[in-house]
Each structure stands twice: as structure tokens, then as C-alpha cells.
Amino acid sequence: MAGELVVVTGAGGFIGHHLVRRLVADGWRVRGVDRKAPEFEPTAAHEFELRDLRRPEDALAALRGAHHVFALAANMGGIGWIETHKAEIVRDNTLIDLHSLEAARVHGVRRFLFSSSACVYPAGRQGATDVTPLREEDAYPADAEDGYGWSKLATERLCRHYREDFGLDTRVARFHNVYGPLGAWDGGREKAPAAVARKIATARDGDEIEVWGDGRQTRSFCHVADCVEGLVRLLRSDWPHPLNLGTDRLVSVDELVGLVARIAGRRVRLRHDLSKPVGVRGRNSDNTRLRQVLGWEPSISLEDGLAETYRWVEGQVRERDRRTAAGGSS
Ligand code: NAD
């Protein structure tokens, strides 16, 4: 391990930034790569390079000398983003993933971990709020989420082809709704937990807040520290097949709002907007294989994780208000 170089792509983003911090704390030599620097605090990486991984020459340069790669770079966002930017997302992510895998092959990278998504699972298995948790093999016969989900599924297969045909040792994690501090909370790319935290942080006691859909759609949510722990364990493991990385506690969006409102100490009324995109009706992670393979599963409670996330988002909202009040001058 000492002296070995780990490259994290997407290190300017939410999960990548947390992962870099953890890897540096564990004693790895880390190079972060992204199109942008982390937004909320400086990177902990020993090196940080601004590169556009859609370009093959950038991917080649980014992965030079790498022993291990965590491939997290992607054009992505919450449901409002991925439903409305399909061509851009599939184009960008296909280019990023192909060039990153190819650069890893050229440089003889030892292990390459790809960040896939629960969006690879077929819509037909996610039609009810009390959905049966999804096992890894349920991804086939395939009917992934249109756009983003198909691009993730295609790269999962490309990882297998590179492993089988070129001997590149690949790992694939399927994330289920990762949340926590230092993630997008405004601007269109934010996901439900951060969006709910922002809406409640900007509401007054008794205010009405908008909830997308009828609020009964269900998901499971995974704190970013658990996600990072799972990534480190998966890279070390011998498991080359896709693995769920999430919790199996199913909550509805209305329940999520209720939890955040309680944390904030605020009463809010809900206005359901049925015209907004909501994705599948229900989605949960079956963690049987995760427990078998890693001997571990996420353990941070939703209450604790949301409390930390809410405090951080509230701080961001206050800071923005302060700047606005000061005319953007401070
Ligand atoms: P994020 O948007 O915060 O991070 C992605 C990073 O990739 C961004 O910093 C972005 O600038 C960078 N990027 C985009 N295009 C690039 C390019 N052409 N070249 C270099 N960098 C580029 O998202 P995140 O939540 O940290 O997600 C990380 C990974 O996990 C992504 O692959 C995402 O698809 C996957 N994932 C995340 C979740 C989740 O709940 N957050 C769920 C499923 C899958």
C-alpha cells in the first residue's frame, strides 16, 4: 500500500471528495481528478488535476502511474436532472467510462472500481411502494432507467468485458441514494434528502413546502460515510460482480420530510405536485450479498445522518442569505 497511487475520478464531487479524505487518512497516496475543484472545502488529495475525462488524452494523463482507480466521475443529478438531460448524460458518461477503462488498461492499473447505480434495475420490479428489495441478479432481463440507468448498465458490462478479455480487475458498486454533507443542495442537481433539507431550512414554522409526486414513493438512503466504507472494502475484496451498496430501510418521501421537519423542530404542511418527475414507485436494496461478500453493511441511522445533513444544509442556506443581504460583497 505504501507508495501506491490511488486515482479518484469525480474527486471534485460529493462522494469523490469524501472518499479522497478517507483514503488520505488511511495512508494512500491520492490523486483527485475532476472537471472542477470541490465546491465546499479544499481537497485532501496529494495531487488534484482538472481534466475532462470525455477526452481520451485527458483520461490517459489522469490515470498515469495509477495502481488503483475509483471511477466516480459522471454527469449526474437528482430525478429532475436525469429525466431532462438524457442525451447529454448518456453521451458524457459513455465517453468518461470508456476512456477511463481504456486508460486503466493501457496503464496496467491493478484494480478499477466503477460507481454504478440502483437505476440499472428494471422498472417492472419497482412498481409498488412496498417493493421487494432488489437483488443484484434482478438487473436482468434488463429494462434500466431510461438514459442514465442504461449508461450505467452498459459500463457494468464493459467492466466485465475488460476483466474477461483484457485482465483488468474490475469492481462494480451499485449505489442506492447516497446523502450527507458537502453534496449538491441547490441548483437542480440535488437529490431528495438535500432538497428536503433546503426546503425546510428556508421555511418558517407552519409553512407549506412542495413535495414532488404524491409523497408515497419509497426509497432507501445511504449516508456517504457508509458508502465510502463500502467502497474501500469492495476494492479490497475479491468480488468482481456488481454489488448493491445501500441500506435496506425503506421510507416514503413524506416520511423523509417528516424526519427532517422533526430534526429542524418545524411544523410544515405538504403540497404534493403531481406534475414533477418522481421515478419508480419504490426501490430498496437487498443486502444479502453485500453482507456475504464484505461481512459488513451500512449502519449509520437515517435519523443521525439526516440530522448531520440538515445542519450542514441549514448552514449553507444561512451563508447564502448572509451574502445576499450583503449584496454579494462578502
Ligand atoms: P457528483 O455530481 O457530486 O460528482 C460527480 C463528479 O464528476 C462531479 O464533480 C463532476 O464535475 C465530475 N465530472 C462530470 N463530468 C466530468 C468530466 N467530463 N470529466 C471529469 N469529471 C467530470 O455526484 P456524486 O453523487 O458524487 O456521484 C459519484 C458517482 O456515484 C457518479 O458516478 C454517480 O453516477 C454515482 N451514483 C451516485 C448516487 C448518489 O446517490 N449520489 C447514486 C447512484 C450512483
Tab-separated table of N, CA and C and ligand atoms in Angstrom, residues 9-17 33-37 51-55 71-77 92-93 96-97 114-119 148 152 173-179 182-184 189 191, ligand 1:
chain	number	residue	atom	x	y	z
A	9	THR	N	-11.527	9.539	-9.689
A	9	THR	CA	-12.135	10.465	-10.649
A	9	THR	C	-13.469	10.947	-10.067
A	10	GLY	N	-13.838	12.167	-10.411
A	10	GLY	CA	-15.025	12.754	-9.779
A	10	GLY	C	-14.704	13.249	-8.375
A	11	ALA	N	-13.409	13.513	-8.117
A	11	ALA	CA	-12.965	13.894	-6.773
A	11	ALA	C	-13.396	15.314	-6.400
A	12	GLY	N	-13.911	16.054	-7.374
A	12	GLY	CA	-14.455	17.367	-7.056
A	12	GLY	C	-15.923	17.289	-6.684
A	13	GLY	N	-16.477	16.099	-6.759
A	13	GLY	CA	-17.906	15.905	-6.469
A	13	GLY	C	-18.131	15.402	-5.054
A	14	PHE	N	-19.374	15.107	-4.782
A	14	PHE	CA	-19.832	14.778	-3.428
A	14	PHE	C	-19.146	13.526	-2.855
A	15	ILE	N	-19.378	12.369	-3.460
A	15	ILE	CA	-18.840	11.125	-2.893
A	15	ILE	C	-17.324	11.086	-3.077
A	16	GLY	N	-16.845	11.536	-4.239
A	16	GLY	CA	-15.415	11.509	-4.513
A	16	GLY	C	-14.623	12.311	-3.489
A	17	HIS	N	-15.150	13.462	-3.108
A	17	HIS	CA	-14.465	14.308	-2.124
A	17	HIS	C	-14.347	13.588	-0.777
A	33	VAL	N	-9.104	13.721	-9.585
A	33	VAL	CA	-9.285	14.238	-10.945
A	33	VAL	C	-10.743	14.658	-11.099
A	34	ASP	N	-10.949	15.797	-11.698
A	34	ASP	CA	-12.327	16.257	-11.938
A	34	ASP	C	-12.284	17.416	-12.915
A	35	ARG	N	-13.463	17.782	-13.402
A	35	ARG	CA	-13.561	18.985	-14.231
A	35	ARG	C	-13.576	20.234	-13.370
A	36	LYS	N	-13.890	20.028	-12.086
A	36	LYS	CA	-13.967	21.184	-11.177
A	36	LYS	C	-13.397	20.798	-9.818
A	37	ALA	N	-12.949	21.810	-9.089
A	37	ALA	CA	-12.459	21.576	-7.727
A	37	ALA	C	-13.667	21.366	-6.810
A	51	ARG	N	-9.325	17.888	-15.277
A	51	ARG	CA	-9.301	17.222	-16.574
A	51	ARG	C	-10.726	16.882	-17.001
A	52	ASP	N	-10.925	16.860	-18.310
A	52	ASP	CA	-12.214	16.471	-18.864
A	52	ASP	C	-12.100	15.036	-19.376
A	53	LEU	N	-12.650	14.107	-18.628
A	53	LEU	CA	-12.461	12.678	-18.933
A	53	LEU	C	-13.258	12.210	-20.144
A	54	ARG	N	-14.025	13.111	-20.750
A	54	ARG	CA	-14.649	12.737	-22.031
A	54	ARG	C	-13.597	12.695	-23.129
A	55	ARG	N	-12.436	13.288	-22.850
A	55	ARG	CA	-11.361	13.327	-23.852
A	55	ARG	C	-10.361	12.219	-23.552
A	71	ALA	N	-13.571	5.045	-10.043
A	71	ALA	CA	-14.129	5.823	-11.156
A	71	ALA	C	-15.509	6.358	-10.762
A	72	LEU	N	-15.507	7.598	-10.282
A	72	LEU	CA	-16.755	8.206	-9.801
A	72	LEU	C	-17.234	9.363	-10.679
A	73	ALA	N	-16.430	9.780	-11.643
A	73	ALA	CA	-16.832	10.925	-12.463
A	73	ALA	C	-18.067	10.574	-13.280
A	74	ALA	N	-19.026	11.443	-13.282
A	74	ALA	CA	-20.237	11.243	-14.089
A	74	ALA	C	-21.007	12.545	-14.170
A	75	ASN	N	-21.758	12.683	-15.238
A	75	ASN	CA	-22.751	13.746	-15.332
A	75	ASN	C	-23.988	13.192	-14.659
A	76	MET	N	-24.344	13.748	-13.523
A	76	MET	CA	-25.486	13.174	-12.811
A	76	MET	C	-26.178	14.196	-11.921
A	77	GLY	N	-27.336	13.808	-11.409
A	77	GLY	CA	-28.096	14.679	-10.519
A	77	GLY	C	-29.311	13.934	-10.034
A	92	ASP	N	-22.004	11.980	-22.215
A	92	ASP	CA	-20.876	12.274	-21.323
A	92	ASP	C	-20.415	11.016	-20.584
A	93	ASN	N	-21.358	10.288	-20.006
A	93	ASN	CA	-20.961	9.163	-19.159
A	93	ASN	C	-20.384	8.016	-19.982
A	96	ILE	N	-16.819	9.224	-20.727
A	96	ILE	CA	-15.994	9.201	-19.496
A	96	ILE	C	-15.633	7.768	-19.139
A	97	ASP	N	-16.633	6.880	-19.150
A	97	ASP	CA	-16.408	5.497	-18.683
A	97	ASP	C	-15.506	4.738	-19.646
A	114	PHE	N	-15.847	0.797	-10.459
A	114	PHE	CA	-16.815	1.644	-11.157
A	114	PHE	C	-18.029	1.901	-10.268
A	115	SER	N	-18.466	3.177	-10.225
A	115	SER	CA	-19.636	3.540	-9.417
A	115	SER	C	-20.882	3.459	-10.278
A	116	SER	N	-21.613	2.364	-10.113
A	116	SER	CA	-22.868	2.200	-10.829
A	116	SER	C	-24.018	2.665	-9.935
A	117	SER	N	-25.220	2.285	-10.283
A	117	SER	CA	-26.381	2.877	-9.615
A	117	SER	C	-27.545	1.891	-9.549
A	118	ALA	N	-28.388	2.084	-8.557
A	118	ALA	CA	-29.624	1.303	-8.471
A	118	ALA	C	-30.549	1.606	-9.655
A	119	CYS	N	-30.224	2.649	-10.420
A	119	CYS	CA	-31.023	2.966	-11.614
A	119	CYS	C	-30.875	1.902	-12.700
A	148	TYR	N	-29.738	7.579	-18.046
A	148	TYR	CA	-28.697	7.401	-17.018
A	148	TYR	C	-28.530	5.923	-16.629
A	152	LYS	N	-25.218	3.350	-17.151
A	152	LYS	CA	-24.545	2.654	-16.046
A	152	LYS	C	-24.493	1.150	-16.314
A	173	ALA	N	-19.862	-1.143	-7.888
A	173	ALA	CA	-20.771	-0.861	-6.764
A	173	ALA	C	-22.030	-0.205	-7.299
A	174	ARG	N	-23.194	-0.740	-6.874
A	174	ARG	CA	-24.473	-0.107	-7.243
A	174	ARG	C	-24.972	0.712	-6.062
A	175	PHE	N	-24.804	2.031	-6.163
A	175	PHE	CA	-25.212	2.920	-5.066
A	175	PHE	C	-26.729	3.091	-5.037
A	176	HIS	N	-27.250	3.156	-3.796
A	176	HIS	CA	-28.673	3.465	-3.597
A	176	HIS	C	-28.779	4.783	-2.824
A	177	ASN	N	-29.106	5.876	-3.498
A	177	ASN	CA	-29.405	7.178	-2.865
A	177	ASN	C	-28.450	7.555	-1.743
A	178	VAL	N	-27.293	8.036	-2.122
A	178	VAL	CA	-26.289	8.435	-1.143
A	178	VAL	C	-26.545	9.895	-0.750
A	179	TYR	N	-26.468	10.185	0.542
A	179	TYR	CA	-26.724	11.547	1.017
A	179	TYR	C	-25.722	11.891	2.110
A	182	LEU	N	-21.864	18.243	2.287
A	182	LEU	CA	-20.941	18.549	1.189
A	182	LEU	C	-21.427	18.034	-0.161
A	183	GLY	N	-22.726	17.861	-0.305
A	183	GLY	CA	-23.295	17.471	-1.597
A	183	GLY	C	-24.112	18.619	-2.188
A	184	ALA	N	-24.516	18.452	-3.461
A	184	ALA	CA	-25.357	19.487	-4.091
A	184	ALA	C	-26.630	19.670	-3.264
A	189	ARG	N	-29.234	19.881	-9.382
A	189	ARG	CA	-28.638	18.543	-9.337
A	189	ARG	C	-28.847	17.845	-7.995
A	191	LYS	N	-30.370	15.925	-4.726
A	191	LYS	CA	-31.297	14.803	-4.613
A	191	LYS	C	-32.217	15.024	-3.423
B	1	NAD	P1	-21.328	14.461	-8.194
B	1	NAD	O1	-22.042	15.091	-9.338
B	1	NAD	O2	-21.201	15.234	-6.933
B	1	NAD	O3	-19.848	14.019	-8.641
B	1	NAD	C1	-19.550	13.649	-9.953
B	1	NAD	C2	-18.320	14.432	-10.365
B	1	NAD	O4	-17.947	14.042	-11.706
B	1	NAD	C3	-18.566	15.946	-10.411
B	1	NAD	O5	-17.686	16.620	-9.536
B	1	NAD	C4	-18.328	16.323	-11.860
B	1	NAD	O6	-17.702	17.577	-12.040
B	1	NAD	C5	-17.420	15.198	-12.317
B	1	NAD	N1	-17.444	15.106	-13.770
B	1	NAD	C6	-18.532	15.172	-14.596
B	1	NAD	N2	-18.143	15.142	-15.879
B	1	NAD	C7	-16.795	15.052	-15.864
B	1	NAD	C8	-15.812	15.003	-16.893
B	1	NAD	N3	-16.182	15.046	-18.190
B	1	NAD	N4	-14.504	14.920	-16.549
B	1	NAD	C9	-14.137	14.902	-15.237
B	1	NAD	N5	-15.027	14.952	-14.221
B	1	NAD	C10	-16.335	15.029	-14.534
B	1	NAD	O7	-22.044	13.057	-7.944
B	1	NAD	P2	-21.845	12.005	-6.755
B	1	NAD	O8	-23.125	11.922	-6.040
B	1	NAD	O9	-20.602	12.258	-6.006
B	1	NAD	O10	-21.710	10.664	-7.614
B	1	NAD	C11	-20.486	9.981	-7.804
B	1	NAD	C12	-20.728	8.733	-8.626
B	1	NAD	O11	-21.683	7.900	-7.962
B	1	NAD	C13	-21.309	9.003	-10.022
B	1	NAD	O12	-20.755	8.098	-10.932
B	1	NAD	C14	-22.787	8.727	-9.849
B	1	NAD	O13	-23.397	8.366	-11.064
B	1	NAD	C15	-22.751	7.586	-8.846
B	1	NAD	N6	-24.005	7.459	-8.089
B	1	NAD	C16	-24.321	8.384	-7.130
B	1	NAD	C17	-25.504	8.232	-6.419
B	1	NAD	C18	-25.897	9.208	-5.333
B	1	NAD	O14	-26.908	8.983	-4.686
B	1	NAD	N7	-25.151	10.282	-5.086
B	1	NAD	C19	-26.380	7.173	-6.705
B	1	NAD	C20	-26.027	6.284	-7.702
B	1	NAD	C21	-24.826	6.420	-8.380
